[in-house]
Coordinates of C-alpha atoms and ligand atoms in Angstrom, one line a residue:
K1 CA -5.7 70.7 26.1
R2 CA -7.0 73.8 24.3
S3 CA -8.4 72.4 21.4
L4 CA -11.6 74.4 20.5
S5 CA -13.2 71.7 18.4
S6 CA -15.5 68.9 19.6
L7 CA -16.1 67.8 15.9
T8 CA -15.2 64.1 15.4
T9 CA -15.8 63.8 11.7
L10 CA -12.2 63.9 10.8
N11 CA -10.6 60.8 9.7
D12 CA -7.2 59.2 10.5
D13 CA -5.3 60.9 7.4
E14 CA -6.8 64.4 8.3
L15 CA -6.1 64.3 11.8
L16 CA -2.5 63.3 10.9
L17 CA -2.4 66.0 8.4
Q18 CA -3.6 68.5 11.0
D19 CA -1.3 67.3 13.5
S20 CA 1.8 67.7 11.1
V21 CA 0.8 71.3 10.2
R22 CA 0.2 72.1 13.8
K23 CA 3.8 71.2 14.5
L24 CA 5.3 72.7 11.6
A25 CA 3.4 76.0 12.4
H26 CA 4.8 75.9 15.7
A27 CA 8.4 75.0 15.0
E28 CA 9.1 76.8 11.7
I29 CA 6.3 79.7 11.4
L30 CA 5.7 80.9 14.9
P31 CA 9.7 82.3 15.4
R32 CA 9.3 84.1 12.4
V33 CA 5.9 85.8 12.6
R34 CA 6.6 89.2 14.0
H35 CA 9.6 89.7 12.1
M36 CA 7.8 89.1 8.9
D37 CA 4.8 91.3 9.9
E38 CA 7.1 94.2 10.7
A39 CA 9.4 93.5 7.5
E40 CA 6.3 93.1 5.5
Q41 CA 8.0 90.2 3.5
M42 CA 7.4 86.4 3.5
D43 CA 10.4 84.4 4.7
T44 CA 11.4 82.3 1.7
H45 CA 12.3 79.4 4.3
I46 CA 8.9 79.2 5.0
I47 CA 7.8 79.1 1.4
H48 CA 10.4 76.0 1.0
Q49 CA 9.1 74.3 4.0
L50 CA 5.3 74.5 2.9
F51 CA 6.7 72.8 -0.5
Q52 CA 8.6 70.0 1.4
Q53 CA 5.9 69.2 3.7
G54 CA 3.6 68.8 0.6
L55 CA 1.3 71.4 1.6
M56 CA 1.3 73.2 -1.7
G57 CA -0.5 70.7 -3.6
I58 CA -2.6 69.0 -1.1
E59 CA -5.2 67.7 -3.3
V60 CA -3.2 67.3 -6.6
S61 CA -2.5 63.7 -7.7
S62 CA 0.7 62.3 -6.9
Q63 CA 1.4 61.6 -10.3
Y64 CA 2.6 65.5 -10.6
G65 CA 4.0 65.3 -7.1
G66 CA 0.9 66.2 -5.3
S67 CA -0.2 65.0 -1.7
E68 CA -3.6 63.5 -3.3
C69 CA -5.3 64.4 0.0
S70 CA -9.0 65.6 0.4
F71 CA -10.3 69.1 -0.1
M72 CA -11.1 68.9 4.0
S73 CA -7.1 68.3 4.4
V74 CA -6.7 71.8 2.6
I75 CA -9.1 73.1 5.1
L76 CA -7.2 71.8 7.9
A77 CA -4.0 73.0 6.9
I78 CA -5.1 76.5 5.9
E79 CA -6.9 76.7 9.6
E80 CA -3.5 75.5 11.5
L81 CA -1.4 78.1 9.4
A82 CA -3.8 80.6 10.3
K83 CA -3.9 79.7 14.1
V84 CA -0.2 81.0 14.0
D85 CA 0.0 83.4 11.0
P86 CA -2.7 84.3 8.6
S87 CA -0.3 85.6 5.9
V88 CA 1.5 82.2 5.7
S89 CA -2.2 80.7 5.6
V90 CA -3.3 82.9 2.9
M91 CA -0.1 81.9 0.6
C92 CA -0.9 78.4 1.1
D93 CA -4.8 79.0 0.5
V94 CA -4.1 80.8 -2.9
Q95 CA -1.6 78.1 -4.1
N96 CA -3.9 75.1 -3.3
T97 CA -7.8 76.5 -3.8
L98 CA -7.1 78.8 -6.4
V99 CA -4.1 78.2 -8.5
C100 CA -3.8 74.2 -8.2
T101 CA -7.6 73.6 -8.4
V102 CA -7.8 75.6 -11.7
F103 CA -5.1 73.0 -13.1
N104 CA -6.5 70.1 -11.5
K105 CA -10.2 70.7 -12.8
Y106 CA -9.7 72.8 -16.4
A107 CA -6.2 72.0 -17.7
N108 CA -5.3 69.7 -20.2
D109 CA -2.9 66.6 -19.8
A110 CA 0.1 68.5 -21.4
Q111 CA -0.6 71.6 -19.1
K112 CA -0.8 69.4 -16.0
E113 CA 2.3 67.8 -16.8
T114 CA 4.2 71.0 -17.4
Y115 CA 2.7 73.0 -14.5
L116 CA 1.6 71.0 -11.7
P117 CA 5.1 69.5 -10.5
Q118 CA 6.4 72.9 -10.3
L119 CA 3.6 74.2 -8.4
T120 CA 3.2 71.3 -5.9
A121 CA 6.0 69.2 -4.1
D122 CA 9.8 68.9 -3.5
K123 CA 10.1 65.9 -1.3
V124 CA 6.5 65.1 0.2
V125 CA 6.9 63.8 3.8
N126 CA 3.2 64.2 4.6
P127 CA 0.7 61.3 5.5
C128 CA 0.3 60.2 2.2
Q129 CA 3.8 59.6 1.8
V130 CA 4.4 60.3 -1.5
Y131 CA 8.1 60.9 -2.6
R132 CA 8.7 63.0 -5.8
P133 CA 11.8 65.2 -5.7
I134 CA 11.2 68.1 -8.3
T135 CA 13.0 71.6 -9.2
P136 CA 12.1 74.4 -9.6
L137 CA 9.3 75.1 -7.3
K138 CA 7.1 77.9 -8.1
L139 CA 4.2 79.8 -6.2
G140 CA 1.3 80.9 -8.3
S141 CA -1.1 83.9 -8.5
F142 CA -4.8 84.1 -9.5
C143 CA -5.3 87.4 -11.5
L144 CA -8.9 88.4 -11.7
S145 CA -9.3 92.0 -10.0
E146 CA -8.5 95.2 -11.6
P147 CA -8.3 98.8 -10.7
A148 CA -11.8 99.5 -12.1
S149 CA -13.2 95.9 -11.3
G150 CA -13.2 94.4 -7.9
S151 CA -16.7 93.3 -6.9
D152 CA -17.9 93.5 -10.4
A153 CA -15.1 91.3 -11.5
F154 CA -16.5 90.3 -14.9
A155 CA -16.1 94.0 -15.8
L156 CA -12.6 93.2 -16.3
Q157 CA -10.7 95.4 -19.0
T158 CA -7.3 93.3 -19.4
K159 CA -7.7 92.5 -23.5
A160 CA -6.5 89.6 -25.0
T161 CA -5.9 90.0 -28.9
K162 CA -5.3 86.8 -31.3
T163 CA -2.1 86.8 -33.2
D164 CA 0.0 84.2 -35.0
G165 CA 0.4 81.2 -32.8
G166 CA -1.1 82.8 -29.6
Y167 CA -2.3 85.6 -27.9
I168 CA -1.1 89.2 -26.8
L169 CA -2.3 90.4 -23.6
N170 CA -2.7 93.9 -22.5
G171 CA -3.9 95.4 -19.0
T172 CA -3.3 96.1 -15.3
K173 CA -4.1 93.6 -12.7
M174 CA -4.7 94.5 -9.0
W175 CA -4.4 93.0 -5.6
I176 CA -2.7 89.9 -6.6
T177 CA -1.7 87.8 -3.6
N178 CA 1.5 86.0 -3.9
A179 CA 2.7 88.1 -6.7
A180 CA 6.0 89.2 -5.5
E181 CA 7.1 85.8 -5.2
A182 CA 5.0 84.0 -7.7
E183 CA 6.3 83.0 -11.3
I184 CA 3.2 81.3 -12.7
F185 CA 0.1 83.6 -13.3
L186 CA -3.4 82.8 -14.1
V187 CA -4.8 85.9 -15.9
F188 CA -8.2 86.4 -16.7
A189 CA -8.7 88.7 -19.8
N190 CA -11.4 89.4 -22.6
L191 CA -10.8 88.1 -26.0
D192 CA -14.1 89.5 -27.3
P193 CA -15.6 92.6 -25.2
S194 CA -18.5 92.8 -27.6
L195 CA -19.9 89.3 -25.6
G196 CA -19.4 91.2 -22.3
Y197 CA -18.3 88.6 -19.9
K198 CA -18.8 85.6 -22.1
G199 CA -15.5 87.0 -23.8
I200 CA -13.4 86.3 -20.7
T201 CA -10.5 83.6 -20.9
C202 CA -8.2 82.5 -18.7
F203 CA -4.5 82.5 -19.8
I204 CA -1.4 80.7 -18.4
V205 CA 1.6 83.3 -18.1
D206 CA 4.9 82.5 -16.9
K207 CA 6.8 85.5 -15.4
E208 CA 9.4 85.9 -17.8
Q209 CA 6.7 86.3 -20.7
G210 CA 6.8 89.8 -19.4
V211 CA 4.7 90.1 -16.2
E212 CA 5.7 93.1 -14.5
I213 CA 5.4 93.9 -10.8
A214 CA 4.3 97.5 -10.9
K215 CA 3.7 98.0 -7.1
K216 CA 3.7 96.2 -3.9
E217 CA 0.9 97.5 -1.6
Q218 CA 1.7 98.4 2.1
K219 CA -1.3 96.9 4.1
L220 CA -3.1 97.1 7.5
G221 CA -2.7 93.4 8.0
I222 CA -1.5 90.0 6.4
R223 CA 1.7 92.0 5.8
A224 CA 4.0 89.4 5.3
S225 CA 1.6 88.2 2.2
S226 CA 2.4 90.1 -1.0
T227 CA -0.5 91.9 -2.5
C228 CA 0.7 93.6 -5.9
V229 CA -0.2 95.4 -8.9
L230 CA 0.9 93.7 -12.1
N231 CA 1.2 95.3 -15.7
L232 CA 0.7 93.2 -18.7
D233 CA 2.4 95.0 -21.7
D234 CA 2.1 93.5 -25.0
V235 CA 2.9 89.9 -23.2
F236 CA 2.6 87.1 -25.8
V237 CA 1.5 83.9 -24.7
R238 CA 1.2 80.8 -27.0
D239 CA -2.0 79.0 -28.1
D240 CA -1.2 76.0 -25.4
Q241 CA -1.3 78.6 -22.5
V242 CA -5.0 79.0 -23.0
M243 CA -7.0 77.6 -19.8
G244 CA -10.1 75.6 -20.4
E245 CA -12.2 76.9 -23.2
I246 CA -12.0 80.3 -24.9
G247 CA -15.0 82.5 -23.5
K248 CA -15.5 80.4 -20.3
G249 CA -13.1 82.2 -18.3
Y250 CA -15.8 83.7 -16.0
K251 CA -17.1 80.3 -15.5
I252 CA -13.4 79.2 -14.3
A253 CA -13.1 82.1 -12.2
I254 CA -16.8 81.9 -10.3
D255 CA -16.6 78.0 -9.9
I256 CA -13.0 78.2 -8.3
L257 CA -14.3 81.2 -6.2
N258 CA -17.2 79.2 -4.9
E259 CA -15.0 76.7 -3.3
G260 CA -12.2 79.1 -2.8
R261 CA -14.4 81.0 -0.1
I262 CA -14.3 77.9 2.0
G263 CA -10.4 78.4 2.2
I264 CA -11.0 81.8 3.4
A265 CA -13.6 80.7 6.0
A266 CA -10.8 78.3 7.4
Q267 CA -8.2 80.9 7.4
M268 CA -10.7 83.2 9.5
I269 CA -11.6 80.3 12.2
G270 CA -7.9 79.6 12.5
L271 CA -7.2 83.2 12.9
A272 CA -10.0 83.6 15.5
Q273 CA -8.7 80.6 17.4
G274 CA -5.0 81.9 17.4
A275 CA -6.4 85.3 19.2
F276 CA -8.4 83.2 21.6
A277 CA -5.3 80.9 22.6
A278 CA -3.0 84.1 22.6
S279 CA -5.2 86.0 25.3
V280 CA -7.4 83.6 27.4
P281 CA -4.5 82.0 29.3
Y282 CA -3.0 85.5 30.2
T283 CA -6.3 86.1 31.8
Y284 CA -6.1 83.0 34.3
Q285 CA -2.4 84.5 35.3
R286 CA -3.3 88.2 35.6
K287 CA -4.6 89.3 39.1
Q288 CA -6.7 92.1 39.9
F289 CA -8.9 92.6 43.0
G290 CA -7.0 89.8 44.6
K291 CA -8.0 87.1 41.8
A292 CA -7.4 86.2 38.3
V293 CA -9.2 88.4 36.0
G294 CA -10.4 85.2 33.9
E295 CA -12.4 84.1 37.1
F296 CA -14.7 87.3 37.0
Q297 CA -18.0 86.2 35.4
G298 CA -18.1 89.1 33.1
M299 CA -14.8 87.9 31.3
Q300 CA -16.0 84.2 31.5
F301 CA -19.3 84.7 29.8
S302 CA -17.3 86.8 27.2
F303 CA -15.0 83.8 26.6
A304 CA -17.9 81.5 26.4
D305 CA -19.8 83.6 23.8
A306 CA -16.6 83.7 21.6
H307 CA -15.9 80.0 22.0
T308 CA -19.4 79.3 20.8
Q309 CA -19.1 81.7 17.8
I310 CA -16.0 79.9 16.8
E311 CA -17.5 76.5 17.0
A312 CA -20.4 77.7 14.9
A313 CA -18.2 79.1 12.3
K314 CA -16.1 75.8 12.4
L315 CA -19.2 74.0 11.7
L316 CA -20.3 76.3 8.8
T317 CA -17.0 75.8 7.3
Y318 CA -16.6 72.0 7.8
N319 CA -20.2 71.4 6.3
A320 CA -19.4 73.3 3.2
A321 CA -16.1 71.6 2.7
R322 CA -17.7 68.0 3.0
L323 CA -20.8 69.1 0.8
K324 CA -18.1 70.1 -1.8
E325 CA -16.3 66.8 -1.2
E326 CA -19.4 64.7 -1.7
G327 CA -20.3 66.7 -4.9
K328 CA -23.3 68.1 -3.4
P329 CA -24.4 71.9 -3.9
F330 CA -22.3 74.0 -1.6
T331 CA -22.3 77.7 -3.0
K332 CA -24.7 79.3 -0.5
E333 CA -23.1 77.1 2.5
A334 CA -19.7 78.5 1.3
A335 CA -20.9 82.1 1.3
M336 CA -22.5 81.5 4.9
A337 CA -19.2 79.9 6.1
K338 CA -17.0 82.8 4.5
Y339 CA -19.5 85.5 5.9
Y340 CA -19.9 84.5 9.3
S341 CA -16.3 83.1 9.8
S342 CA -14.9 86.7 8.8
K343 CA -17.3 88.4 11.0
I344 CA -16.6 86.2 14.0
A345 CA -12.8 86.5 13.3
Q346 CA -12.8 90.3 13.8
A347 CA -15.1 89.9 16.9
V348 CA -13.2 87.6 18.8
S349 CA -9.8 88.9 18.0
G350 CA -11.3 92.5 18.9
S351 CA -12.2 90.9 22.4
A352 CA -9.0 89.2 23.0
I353 CA -7.2 92.4 22.9
E354 CA -9.4 93.8 25.6
W355 CA -9.3 90.7 27.5
A356 CA -5.4 91.1 27.9
G357 CA -5.9 94.7 28.6
G358 CA -3.1 97.0 27.7
T359 CA -0.9 93.9 27.3
G360 CA -3.3 93.2 24.4
F361 CA -2.7 96.1 22.7
T362 CA 0.8 95.9 22.5
R363 CA 2.9 94.4 19.4
E364 CA 4.5 92.3 21.7
T365 CA 1.9 89.7 22.4
G366 CA 0.8 89.4 18.8
I367 CA -2.9 89.5 19.7
E368 CA -3.5 92.9 18.0
K369 CA -1.8 91.5 14.9
F370 CA -4.5 89.0 14.6
W371 CA -7.2 91.7 14.8
R372 CA -5.2 93.7 11.8
D373 CA -5.3 90.5 9.8
S374 CA -9.1 89.7 10.6
K375 CA -9.8 92.9 8.6
I376 CA -9.2 91.1 5.1
G377 CA -11.6 88.4 5.6
A378 CA -14.7 90.7 5.0
I379 CA -13.0 92.2 1.9
Y380 CA -11.0 89.4 -0.4
E381 CA -12.5 86.6 -2.4
G382 CA -16.0 88.5 -2.5
T383 CA -16.6 91.1 0.3
T384 CA -19.4 90.5 3.0
N385 CA -21.8 92.4 0.8
I386 CA -21.1 89.9 -2.1
Q387 CA -21.8 86.7 -0.1
L388 CA -24.8 88.1 1.7
G389 CA -26.0 88.9 -2.1
T390 CA -25.4 85.1 -2.9
I391 CA -27.2 84.0 0.2
A392 CA -30.0 86.4 -0.3
K393 CA -30.4 84.8 -4.1
F394 CA -30.8 81.3 -2.6
V395 CA -33.3 82.8 0.1
Q396 CA -35.3 84.4 -2.8
K397 CA -35.2 81.1 -4.8
E398 CA -36.4 79.4 -2.0
Y399 CA -39.3 81.8 -0.5
G400 CA -40.0 84.3 -3.4
D401 CA -42.7 83.6 -5.8
Ligands
CAA501 N1 -21.7 80.6 -8.7 C1 -21.8 80.2 -10.0 N2 -22.1 81.1 -11.0 C2 -22.4 82.4 -10.8 C3 -21.9 82.8 -9.4 C4 -21.9 82.0 -8.3 N3 -21.5 82.3 -7.1 N4 -22.4 84.1 -9.3 C5 -22.5 84.3 -10.7 N5 -22.6 83.4 -11.3 C6 -22.6 83.3 -12.8 C7 -24.1 83.6 -13.5 O1 -24.7 82.4 -13.4 C8 -23.8 84.0 -14.9 O2 -23.6 83.0 -15.7 P1 -24.3 82.4 -17.0 O3 -24.5 83.7 -17.7 O4 -23.5 81.4 -17.6 O5 -25.7 82.0 -16.3 C9 -22.7 85.0 -14.6 O6 -21.9 84.5 -13.7 C10 -22.9 86.5 -14.3 O7 -23.9 86.5 -13.6 P2 -24.5 87.7 -12.8 O8 -24.8 88.7 -14.0 O9 -25.6 87.4 -11.6 O10 -23.0 88.3 -11.8 P3 -22.6 89.6 -11.8 O11 -21.9 89.9 -12.9 O12 -23.3 90.5 -11.3 O13 -21.2 89.3 -10.6 C11 -19.6 88.1 -9.5 C12 -20.7 87.9 -10.7 C13 -18.4 89.1 -10.4 C14 -19.1 86.4 -10.0 C15 -19.9 88.5 -8.2 O14 -21.1 88.1 -7.9 C16 -18.6 88.3 -7.3 O15 -18.5 87.0 -6.8 N6 -17.9 89.4 -7.2 C17 -16.7 89.0 -6.5 C18 -15.3 88.7 -6.9 C19 -14.3 88.1 -6.2 O16 -14.8 87.1 -5.5 N7 -13.1 88.2 -6.5 C20 -12.1 87.3 -6.0 C21 -10.7 87.7 -6.3 S1 -9.6 86.5 -6.3 C22 -9.1 86.8 -4.5 O17 -9.8 87.9 -4.0 C23 -8.2 86.0 -3.9 C24 -7.8 86.5 -2.6 O18 -7.8 87.4 -2.3 C25 -6.8 85.6 -1.7
FAD502 P1 -15.3 97.4 -4.2 O1 -15.7 96.4 -5.0 O2 -15.0 98.7 -4.9 O3 -16.4 97.5 -3.1 C1 -16.2 98.7 -2.2 C2 -17.3 98.5 -1.5 O4 -18.7 98.3 -1.9 C3 -17.3 97.0 -0.6 O5 -17.8 97.4 1.0 C4 -18.3 96.1 -1.2 O6 -18.8 95.3 -0.6 C5 -19.5 97.3 -1.9 N1 -20.1 96.8 -2.9 C6 -19.6 96.7 -4.2 N2 -20.6 96.2 -4.9 C7 -21.6 95.9 -4.3 C8 -23.0 95.7 -4.5 N3 -23.2 95.2 -5.7 N4 -24.1 95.4 -3.5 C9 -23.7 95.9 -2.0 N5 -22.3 96.5 -2.0 C10 -21.5 96.5 -2.8 N6 -7.8 89.9 -6.4 C11 -7.4 88.8 -7.3 O7 -8.0 88.5 -8.3 N7 -6.7 87.9 -6.9 C12 -6.1 88.0 -5.7 O8 -5.1 87.2 -5.3 C13 -6.3 89.0 -4.6 N8 -5.7 89.1 -3.4 C14 -6.3 90.2 -2.8 C15 -5.5 90.6 -1.4 C16 -5.7 91.5 -0.9 C17 -5.0 91.9 0.5 C18 -6.7 92.5 -1.1 C19 -7.0 93.8 -0.3 C20 -7.4 92.1 -2.2 C21 -7.2 91.0 -2.8 N9 -8.0 90.8 -4.3 C22 -7.4 89.9 -5.1 C23 -8.9 91.7 -4.7 C24 -10.2 91.3 -3.8 O9 -11.0 90.4 -4.3 C25 -11.1 92.7 -4.2 O10 -10.4 93.6 -3.4 C26 -12.5 92.5 -3.6 O11 -13.5 91.5 -4.5 C27 -13.4 93.8 -3.4 O12 -13.1 94.4 -4.5 P2 -12.9 96.2 -4.3 O13 -11.6 96.2 -3.6 O14 -12.6 96.6 -5.9 O15 -13.9 96.6 -3.8

């Protein structure tokens, strides 16, 4: 009854997956959301559930324990999870769109065989009906940002030095999602700073090789999602832990981020819908001046405006996802989807608090949490200005001389 989408472009497999994630989110995640937010801790039961439902390697081939579904399925899963908890959503997003995608696109066969089964499935019971029991299951992290390089990501200072049989890594990574729970880290380091960003190389690092969690951040929102500072102090990795080509790490990073940004857009449209659904029904119950507050035209126009913004953001996001699936250019569309979805997520969740009056301001309803969680959309995987800069480059290409 409360579906906000009038889109009819999802196929049967995608609708099935969407439905199963929705059920999982309501049965397993919803009862734990407030506690996880207040404890600033992800519940391990949820991590296991995502593995067991095949949601940690949605696009990965069944040969490696993945669910072998479409990119749109990943987007739908992230969206559905964010309707209930944007923290769980980003954990799943990073595992799929950043970590597994790097392995899918750039790892050699031996690396895929070693790492993908650990990153993907336990017992898959998703619509693709693939069964493959595998242990142990591991979360991954994508480690690009550093204390002195956020937007200017290619100015990273983590250093790789060649040694017998491998490389020694030294440096500090900052803001790393999933890092408190992760055991596999994709680390971007510069092997030859004289080449500038063309010295950046991507390495696969196992936690036990010496990744030290130096600090877990305390945040405004997505508090159950861990965000950490990592120290790499003379960490030795073998030659076979180089991901892709030497010196092509920058290309891997931005190639993956271009599509990862569609994932964050999906998180933000899910969040906006979660906030809308948490607030609007209350307004049809709450009576003032002798009638439900949701019946005042001032309120109804505000709902209609938010509803339209959500639909527009959804169309941008799904369109970018379909373009990517079809192998068409999608960088501009992904930047637009992330930019616009994070903007409307903030606006809609802010309005949702006001629609519910004082009740919306309390922690009990969970509406204020959506608003706190929405702020991150304009920051990670490229800030709003970075997205606007990307869109502006296309505008200039099209309209400049
Ligand atoms: N797509 C493809 N290639 C791109 C690109 C894009 N969007 N933007 C830049 N490039 C390429 C250029 O073509 C160039 O490559 P070549 O030399 O091979 O032609 C190279 O990158 C450098 O180009 P610029 O000098 O124009 O780029 P820059 O150094 O000024 O900035 C950037 C590049 C670091 C990618 C920057 O635009 C950017 O996106 N910064 C944001 C960083 C980011 O998104 N970090 C996310 C970390 S992960 C994360 O946040 C996860 C999470 O929260 C959950
Ligand atoms: P800065 O780059 O210092 O930006 C500060 C301000 O300056 C912003 O408003 C920005 O838009 C503006 N600005 C910067 N450059 C320009 C410009 N050229 N033009 C106009 N304005 C500009 N990184 C990872 O590698 N892996 C992760 O898993 C990860 N997870 C994260 C999780 C969280 C909760 C957070 C907060 C961050 C995470 N990040 C991660 C890092 C994230 O990608 C960076 O925070 C982001 O790219 C911005 O970098 P910064 O924080 O250094 O801000």
